[in-house]
Short mmCIF file of C-alpha atoms and ligand atoms in Angstrom, two decimals:
data_model
loop_
_atom_site.label_atom_id
_atom_site.label_comp_id
_atom_site.label_asym_id
_atom_site.label_seq_id
_atom_site.Cartn_x
_atom_site.Cartn_y
_atom_site.Cartn_z
CA MET W 19 0.00 0.00 0.00
CA LYS W 20 1.52 3.29 -1.11
CA ILE W 21 0.93 6.68 0.53
CA LEU W 22 2.02 9.88 -1.20
CA GLY W 23 3.46 12.60 1.06
CA ILE W 24 3.53 16.29 0.12
CA GLU W 25 5.46 18.94 2.02
CA THR W 26 5.24 22.63 1.11
CA SER W 27 5.25 24.44 4.47
CA CYS W 28 8.18 26.74 3.76
CA ASP W 29 11.05 26.73 1.27
CA GLU W 30 11.35 23.04 0.36
CA THR W 31 9.06 21.19 -2.02
CA GLY W 32 8.98 17.59 -0.86
CA ILE W 33 7.33 14.62 -2.55
CA ALA W 34 7.70 11.09 -1.20
CA ILE W 35 6.06 7.68 -1.26
CA TYR W 36 5.86 5.41 1.77
CA ASP W 37 4.95 1.79 1.21
CA ASN W 38 4.05 -0.66 3.97
CA LYS W 39 6.22 -3.39 2.41
CA ASN W 40 9.20 -1.48 1.04
CA LEU W 41 9.00 1.44 3.52
CA LEU W 42 10.16 4.84 2.25
CA ILE W 43 10.59 4.17 -1.47
CA CYS W 44 11.48 7.67 -2.54
CA ASN W 45 11.93 11.07 -0.98
CA GLU W 46 12.56 13.89 -3.45
CA ILE W 47 13.28 17.35 -2.12
CA TYR W 48 13.61 20.53 -4.11
CA SER W 49 15.19 23.30 -2.04
CA GLN W 50 14.31 26.91 -2.87
CA ILE W 51 17.39 28.31 -1.11
CA ILE W 52 18.78 29.79 -4.31
CA ILE W 53 15.60 31.88 -4.69
CA HIS W 54 15.55 33.22 -1.13
CA LYS W 55 19.21 33.65 -0.30
CA ASN W 56 19.52 37.16 -1.74
CA PHE W 57 16.74 38.25 0.62
CA GLY W 58 18.34 36.68 3.72
CA GLY W 59 15.31 34.46 4.42
CA PRO W 60 12.20 32.94 2.82
CA VAL W 61 9.95 35.33 0.88
CA PRO W 62 6.41 33.89 1.21
CA GLU W 63 5.11 34.91 -2.23
CA LEU W 64 8.18 33.55 -4.03
CA SER W 65 7.89 30.35 -2.03
CA SER W 66 4.25 29.77 -3.13
CA ARG W 67 5.04 30.51 -6.74
CA ASP W 68 7.90 28.06 -6.77
CA HIS W 69 5.93 25.25 -5.11
CA ILE W 70 3.38 25.58 -7.96
CA GLN W 71 6.18 25.17 -10.50
CA LYS W 72 7.80 22.17 -8.83
CA LEU W 73 5.02 19.91 -7.50
CA ILE W 74 3.85 18.30 -10.75
CA PRO W 75 7.34 17.79 -12.25
CA LEU W 76 8.58 16.25 -8.97
CA LEU W 77 5.62 13.87 -8.80
CA LEU W 78 6.05 12.82 -12.45
CA LYS W 79 9.78 12.37 -11.84
CA ILE W 80 9.37 9.91 -8.97
CA LEU W 81 6.60 7.97 -10.68
CA LYS W 82 8.86 7.47 -13.69
CA LEU W 83 12.07 6.88 -11.73
CA TYR W 84 10.59 4.25 -9.45
CA SER W 85 8.16 2.76 -12.02
CA ILE W 86 5.09 3.51 -9.93
CA LYS W 87 1.66 3.91 -11.49
CA ILE W 88 -0.40 6.76 -10.07
CA TYR W 89 -3.33 4.42 -9.32
CA GLU W 90 -1.09 2.40 -6.93
CA ILE W 91 -1.31 5.35 -4.51
CA LYS W 92 -3.98 4.69 -1.91
CA ALA W 93 -4.01 8.02 -0.03
CA ILE W 94 -2.37 11.45 -0.10
CA ALA W 95 -0.89 12.96 3.05
CA TYR W 96 -0.01 16.64 2.98
CA THR W 97 1.32 19.23 5.42
CA SER W 98 -1.58 21.37 6.60
CA GLY W 99 0.50 23.54 8.95
CA PRO W 100 2.20 25.23 10.61
CA GLY W 101 4.02 27.19 7.93
CA LEU W 102 3.59 29.97 5.37
CA SER W 103 -0.09 30.26 4.46
CA GLY W 104 0.34 30.60 0.68
CA ALA W 105 2.83 27.74 0.55
CA LEU W 106 0.56 25.49 2.61
CA MET W 107 -2.41 26.39 0.37
CA ILE W 108 -0.52 25.23 -2.72
CA GLY W 109 0.32 21.83 -1.20
CA ALA W 110 -3.19 21.38 0.23
CA SER W 111 -4.94 22.34 -3.04
CA PHE W 112 -2.67 20.03 -5.02
CA ALA W 113 -3.27 17.13 -2.62
CA LYS W 114 -7.04 17.69 -2.56
CA SER W 115 -7.39 17.99 -6.34
CA LEU W 116 -5.32 14.88 -6.98
CA GLY W 117 -7.23 12.98 -4.29
CA TYR W 118 -10.54 14.05 -5.88
CA LYS W 119 -9.44 12.97 -9.35
CA LEU W 120 -8.04 9.61 -8.15
CA LYS W 121 -10.98 9.07 -5.75
CA ILE W 122 -8.63 8.42 -2.82
CA PRO W 123 -8.64 10.02 0.63
CA THR W 124 -6.42 12.87 1.78
CA ILE W 125 -4.86 13.11 5.23
CA ASN W 126 -3.83 16.43 6.77
CA ILE W 127 -0.57 16.19 8.70
CA ASN W 128 0.93 18.58 11.19
CA HIS W 129 4.48 19.46 10.13
CA ILE W 130 5.80 19.05 13.71
CA GLU W 131 4.21 15.61 13.89
CA GLY W 132 6.15 14.76 10.72
CA HIS W 133 9.44 15.84 12.34
CA ILE W 134 8.62 13.91 15.55
CA PHE W 135 8.42 10.59 13.70
CA SER W 136 11.23 11.26 11.20
CA SER W 137 13.66 9.36 13.48
CA PHE W 138 11.56 6.23 13.17
CA ILE W 139 11.05 5.88 9.42
CA ASN W 140 12.41 2.62 8.00
CA ASN W 141 12.22 0.07 10.78
CA LYS W 142 13.31 1.61 14.07
CA LYS W 143 10.08 1.34 16.05
CA PRO W 144 9.45 4.02 18.67
CA THR W 145 8.93 2.83 22.23
CA PHE W 146 6.17 4.94 23.70
CA PRO W 147 6.28 7.20 25.57
CA PHE W 148 9.31 9.08 24.33
CA ILE W 149 10.59 12.65 24.51
CA SER W 150 10.98 14.50 21.24
CA LEU W 151 13.26 17.50 20.95
CA ILE W 152 12.30 19.46 17.84
CA ILE W 153 14.97 21.91 16.70
CA SER W 154 14.24 23.61 13.40
CA GLY W 155 14.09 27.01 11.79
CA GLY W 156 10.52 27.50 12.93
CA HIS W 157 10.38 25.63 16.25
CA THR W 158 12.20 24.60 19.38
CA MET W 159 10.14 22.32 21.58
CA LEU W 160 10.24 19.40 23.95
CA ILE W 161 7.26 17.13 23.47
CA LYS W 162 6.15 14.09 25.44
CA VAL W 163 4.90 11.67 22.82
CA LYS W 164 2.47 9.25 24.41
CA LYS W 165 1.45 7.62 21.12
CA ILE W 166 0.67 8.66 17.55
CA GLY W 167 -1.67 11.63 17.85
CA ILE W 168 -1.27 12.16 21.62
CA TYR W 169 1.28 14.83 22.51
CA ASP W 170 2.10 17.05 25.50
CA ILE W 171 4.27 20.08 24.88
CA ILE W 172 6.50 20.10 27.99
CA GLY W 173 8.83 22.90 26.93
CA GLU W 174 9.19 25.43 24.14
CA THR W 175 11.03 28.56 23.19
CA LEU W 176 9.67 31.77 24.60
CA ASP W 177 11.05 33.72 21.64
CA ASP W 178 13.36 32.69 18.77
CA SER W 179 13.88 29.09 17.69
CA VAL W 180 17.34 27.52 17.58
CA GLY W 181 17.53 27.55 13.78
CA GLU W 182 16.31 31.13 13.61
CA THR W 183 18.99 32.17 16.13
CA ILE W 184 21.73 30.45 14.14
CA ASP W 185 20.46 31.97 10.87
CA LYS W 186 20.20 35.49 12.33
CA ILE W 187 23.72 35.37 13.79
CA ALA W 188 25.05 33.93 10.54
CA LYS W 189 23.50 36.92 8.76
CA LEU W 190 25.25 39.31 11.19
CA LEU W 191 28.47 37.48 10.37
CA LYS W 192 27.68 38.15 6.69
CA LEU W 193 27.21 34.47 5.87
CA GLU W 194 24.70 33.23 3.32
CA TYR W 195 21.16 32.13 4.28
CA PRO W 196 20.45 29.62 5.76
CA GLY W 197 23.45 29.88 8.05
CA GLY W 198 23.26 26.51 9.86
CA ALA W 199 25.53 24.46 7.60
CA LYS W 200 28.00 27.33 7.20
CA ILE W 201 28.22 27.89 10.97
CA GLU W 202 28.93 24.18 11.45
CA GLN W 203 31.63 24.26 8.78
CA LEU W 204 33.33 27.38 10.26
CA ALA W 205 33.10 26.01 13.82
CA LYS W 206 35.31 23.09 12.75
CA LYS W 207 38.08 25.49 11.77
CA ASN W 208 38.27 27.17 15.15
CA ILE W 209 41.72 26.91 16.68
CA ASN W 210 41.76 29.04 19.82
CA ASN W 211 38.38 29.90 21.11
CA ASN W 212 38.15 33.03 23.22
CA TYR W 213 34.43 33.68 23.47
CA GLN W 214 32.22 32.52 26.31
CA PHE W 215 28.51 33.09 25.68
CA PRO W 216 25.85 32.75 28.40
CA LYS W 217 23.70 29.61 28.19
CA PRO W 218 20.11 30.88 28.36
CA LEU W 219 17.63 29.71 31.05
CA ILE W 220 19.80 26.80 32.21
CA LYS W 221 19.47 27.70 35.89
CA ILE W 222 15.68 27.82 35.68
CA LYS W 223 14.30 24.39 36.45
CA ASN W 224 11.74 24.23 33.70
CA LEU W 225 11.93 22.99 30.14
CA ASN W 226 11.50 26.25 28.27
CA PHE W 227 14.11 27.85 26.06
CA SER W 228 14.93 31.43 25.16
CA PHE W 229 17.43 32.41 22.51
CA SER W 230 16.77 36.07 21.73
CA GLY W 231 19.01 37.25 24.62
CA LEU W 232 21.86 35.13 23.31
CA LYS W 233 21.31 36.64 19.86
CA THR W 234 21.48 40.20 21.27
CA TYR W 235 24.57 39.32 23.36
CA ILE W 236 26.40 38.07 20.29
CA LYS W 237 25.09 40.94 18.17
CA ASN W 238 26.66 43.43 20.63
CA ILE W 239 29.98 41.59 20.40
CA ILE W 240 29.83 41.54 16.60
CA ASN W 241 29.08 45.29 16.51
CA LYS W 242 32.24 45.96 18.54
CA THR W 243 34.44 43.47 16.66
CA GLN W 244 36.31 43.64 13.43
CA LEU W 245 35.12 40.58 11.57
CA THR W 246 38.31 38.75 10.69
CA LYS W 247 38.30 35.14 9.49
CA ASN W 248 39.54 34.07 12.90
CA ASN W 249 36.87 36.00 14.83
CA VAL W 250 34.08 34.64 12.65
CA GLU W 251 35.30 31.07 13.22
CA ASN W 252 35.54 31.69 16.98
CA ILE W 253 32.02 33.13 17.15
CA ALA W 254 30.65 30.26 15.04
CA TYR W 255 32.34 27.73 17.33
CA SER W 256 31.13 29.32 20.58
CA LEU W 257 27.61 29.80 19.24
CA GLN W 258 27.40 26.14 18.24
CA GLU W 259 28.79 24.94 21.61
CA THR W 260 26.48 27.25 23.61
CA ILE W 261 23.41 26.06 21.75
CA ILE W 262 24.31 22.36 21.98
CA ASP W 263 25.10 22.60 25.71
CA THR W 264 21.86 24.48 26.42
CA LEU W 265 19.83 21.85 24.56
CA LEU W 266 21.69 19.08 26.38
CA ILE W 267 20.93 20.54 29.81
CA LYS W 268 17.24 20.92 28.98
CA CYS W 269 17.08 17.33 27.68
CA PHE W 270 18.73 16.05 30.88
CA ASN W 271 16.06 17.96 32.82
CA ALA W 272 13.28 16.53 30.64
CA ILE W 273 14.54 12.97 31.22
CA GLU W 274 14.78 13.63 34.96
CA PHE W 275 11.34 15.27 35.26
CA THR W 276 9.40 12.79 33.13
CA LYS W 277 11.41 9.63 33.98
CA ILE W 278 11.13 8.77 30.27
CA ASN W 279 14.33 7.26 28.94
CA THR W 280 13.86 7.44 25.18
CA LEU W 281 14.83 10.66 23.44
CA SER W 282 14.40 11.51 19.79
CA ILE W 283 15.94 14.62 18.24
CA ALA W 284 14.64 15.94 14.95
CA GLY W 285 14.25 19.04 12.76
CA GLY W 286 16.74 20.85 10.52
CA VAL W 287 19.29 21.56 13.28
CA SER W 288 19.49 17.84 14.17
CA ILE W 289 21.62 17.37 11.04
CA ASN W 290 24.50 19.09 12.92
CA LYS W 291 27.26 16.48 13.42
CA LYS W 292 28.78 18.05 16.54
CA LEU W 293 25.36 18.12 18.17
CA LYS W 294 24.82 14.45 17.39
CA ILE W 295 28.27 13.46 18.69
CA LYS W 296 27.83 15.40 21.95
CA PHE W 297 24.32 14.07 22.56
CA ILE W 298 25.37 10.48 21.92
CA LYS W 299 28.44 10.88 24.15
CA LEU W 300 26.72 12.60 27.05
CA ILE W 301 23.17 11.24 27.05
CA LYS W 302 23.15 7.81 25.47
CA ASN W 303 23.86 5.08 27.98
CA ASN W 304 22.25 1.83 29.10
CA LYS W 305 19.30 3.66 30.50
CA VAL W 306 18.71 6.34 27.85
CA LYS W 307 18.11 5.45 24.22
CA ILE W 308 18.59 8.19 21.68
CA PHE W 309 17.31 8.45 18.10
CA PHE W 310 18.15 10.79 15.21
CA PRO W 311 16.64 10.91 11.71
CA LYS W 312 18.74 9.95 8.71
CA LYS W 313 20.48 12.94 7.14
CA ASN W 314 17.95 13.42 4.30
CA LEU W 315 15.08 13.32 6.81
CA CYS W 316 16.40 16.03 9.18
CA THR W 317 15.40 19.11 7.19
CA ASP W 318 11.93 19.50 5.71
CA ASN W 319 10.88 16.58 3.51
CA GLY W 320 7.85 14.72 2.18
CA GLY W 321 9.11 11.39 3.59
CA MET W 322 8.09 12.23 7.14
CA ILE W 323 4.67 13.38 5.91
CA SER W 324 4.07 10.15 3.94
CA PHE W 325 5.18 8.07 6.97
CA VAL W 326 2.84 9.79 9.44
CA GLY W 327 0.17 9.71 6.70
CA TYR W 328 0.51 5.93 6.53
CA GLN W 329 0.22 5.65 10.35
CA LYS W 330 -2.98 7.75 10.26
CA PHE W 331 -4.39 5.90 7.26
CA ILE W 332 -4.16 2.49 8.95
CA ARG W 333 -5.90 4.02 11.96
CA ASN W 334 -8.62 5.35 9.64
CA LYS W 335 -7.81 8.97 10.46
CA ILE W 336 -8.54 10.33 7.01
CA GLU W 337 -10.14 13.68 6.15
CA ASN W 338 -13.87 13.65 5.70
CA THR W 339 -14.29 17.06 4.16
CA ASN W 340 -13.69 18.58 0.76
CA ASN W 341 -12.81 21.88 2.41
CA ILE W 342 -9.21 22.98 2.40
CA ASN W 343 -8.03 23.49 5.96
CA ILE W 344 -4.61 24.89 6.60
CA HIS W 345 -3.28 26.35 9.83
CA THR W 346 -0.27 28.57 10.13
CA LYS W 347 0.22 28.28 13.88
CA LEU W 348 1.33 25.23 15.82
CA LYS W 349 -1.57 22.98 16.65
CA ILE W 350 -0.68 19.38 17.36
O1 LIG Q 18 13.39 21.68 9.73
P1 LIG Q 18 13.89 22.73 8.80
O2 LIG Q 18 14.37 22.28 7.45
O3 LIG Q 18 12.82 23.83 8.54
C1 LIG Q 18 11.86 24.23 9.48
O4 LIG Q 18 10.88 23.49 9.70
O5 LIG Q 18 12.09 25.31 10.06
O6 LIG Q 18 15.08 23.50 9.57
C2 LIG Q 18 15.83 24.52 8.96
C3 LIG Q 18 16.87 25.02 9.96
C4 LIG Q 18 17.54 26.32 9.49
O7 LIG Q 18 17.48 27.27 10.53
C5 LIG Q 18 18.97 25.88 9.21
O8 LIG Q 18 19.95 26.91 9.42
C6 LIG Q 18 19.17 24.75 10.20
O9 LIG Q 18 17.93 24.06 10.13
N1 LIG Q 18 20.30 23.89 9.83
C7 LIG Q 18 21.37 23.66 10.63
C8 LIG Q 18 22.27 22.88 9.86
N2 LIG Q 18 21.71 22.66 8.63
C9 LIG Q 18 20.51 23.28 8.63
N3 LIG Q 18 21.65 24.05 11.88
C10 LIG Q 18 22.83 23.66 12.41
N4 LIG Q 18 23.75 22.91 11.73
C11 LIG Q 18 23.51 22.50 10.46
N5 LIG Q 18 24.41 21.77 9.81
ZN1 LIG Q 19 10.49 21.66 9.56
#
């Protein structure tokens, strides 16, 4: 049974097919970075226009490449939010029209729910309950996942997300959007680090995050500093370390508070190798199991949407309306 997954919440067009026998058969992602980078971030109108251009060619490409006939698809899962409203509308309208034509159901999927289960696509079964740390451009959250569809948000950012913080500081350092990969690359080159940044909210015994103060702290340093190659590498290194250590402390707290010993980390920032190494070294032990998504499932993709779509389909959680419902705010 094949489920098509469509992701258009921001600046990636994702099309994927999940199959109950062969698991994730294909996961094609078209990144719009080239379109947005001159503006320093995603431009909603350009994003919508590009999703329109890419959806049909991407679908035709995977059908041809993997020799799949369109009528083999049994349901269409699409991201209904949160995200940019125009971009979500494009994906939702496409999914609904195709579903109508093929006479198959559509399933609306929350983007965060997609990220939550991205660590468990292709065989690794989640043991419920588990804690999910979502670190992306749009969100930073700790979620207690009781089972598919039942979530408690136990911590979240009070202001900027981790990815947003990294991207904004990268912009101040005159690096290209999105800054995450570039910051990671520059952090590796650091030789003698001389910056110590404060780790936000670590002394407060709750699970919330706050990154806007860190951003302002670093911004003030950047304004007073001549940006040499060495300084930029040092700032990149210290930023990365500060963020990883802050996330680690909050995850330790979450494990202690909830007594849940399975942790999954997902979202665009979870692709960061140093973060993965530090988490595995400091958290993973006999008692705590830790899961990360595969590299191509960390940033936005249709694979995670098709996988959660399949889980909902077998539980009969399909849409029973022809209306198009999108939501731009987080609503799990
Ligand atoms: O999940 P995602 O693709 O989009 C949202 O749902 O927001 O996450 C994108 C975020 C961006 O902020 C980007 O800078 C960050 O993931 N990112 C990274 C790395 N690669 C991408 N952050 C740290 N290290 C990386 N290597
Ligand atoms: Zn995302």
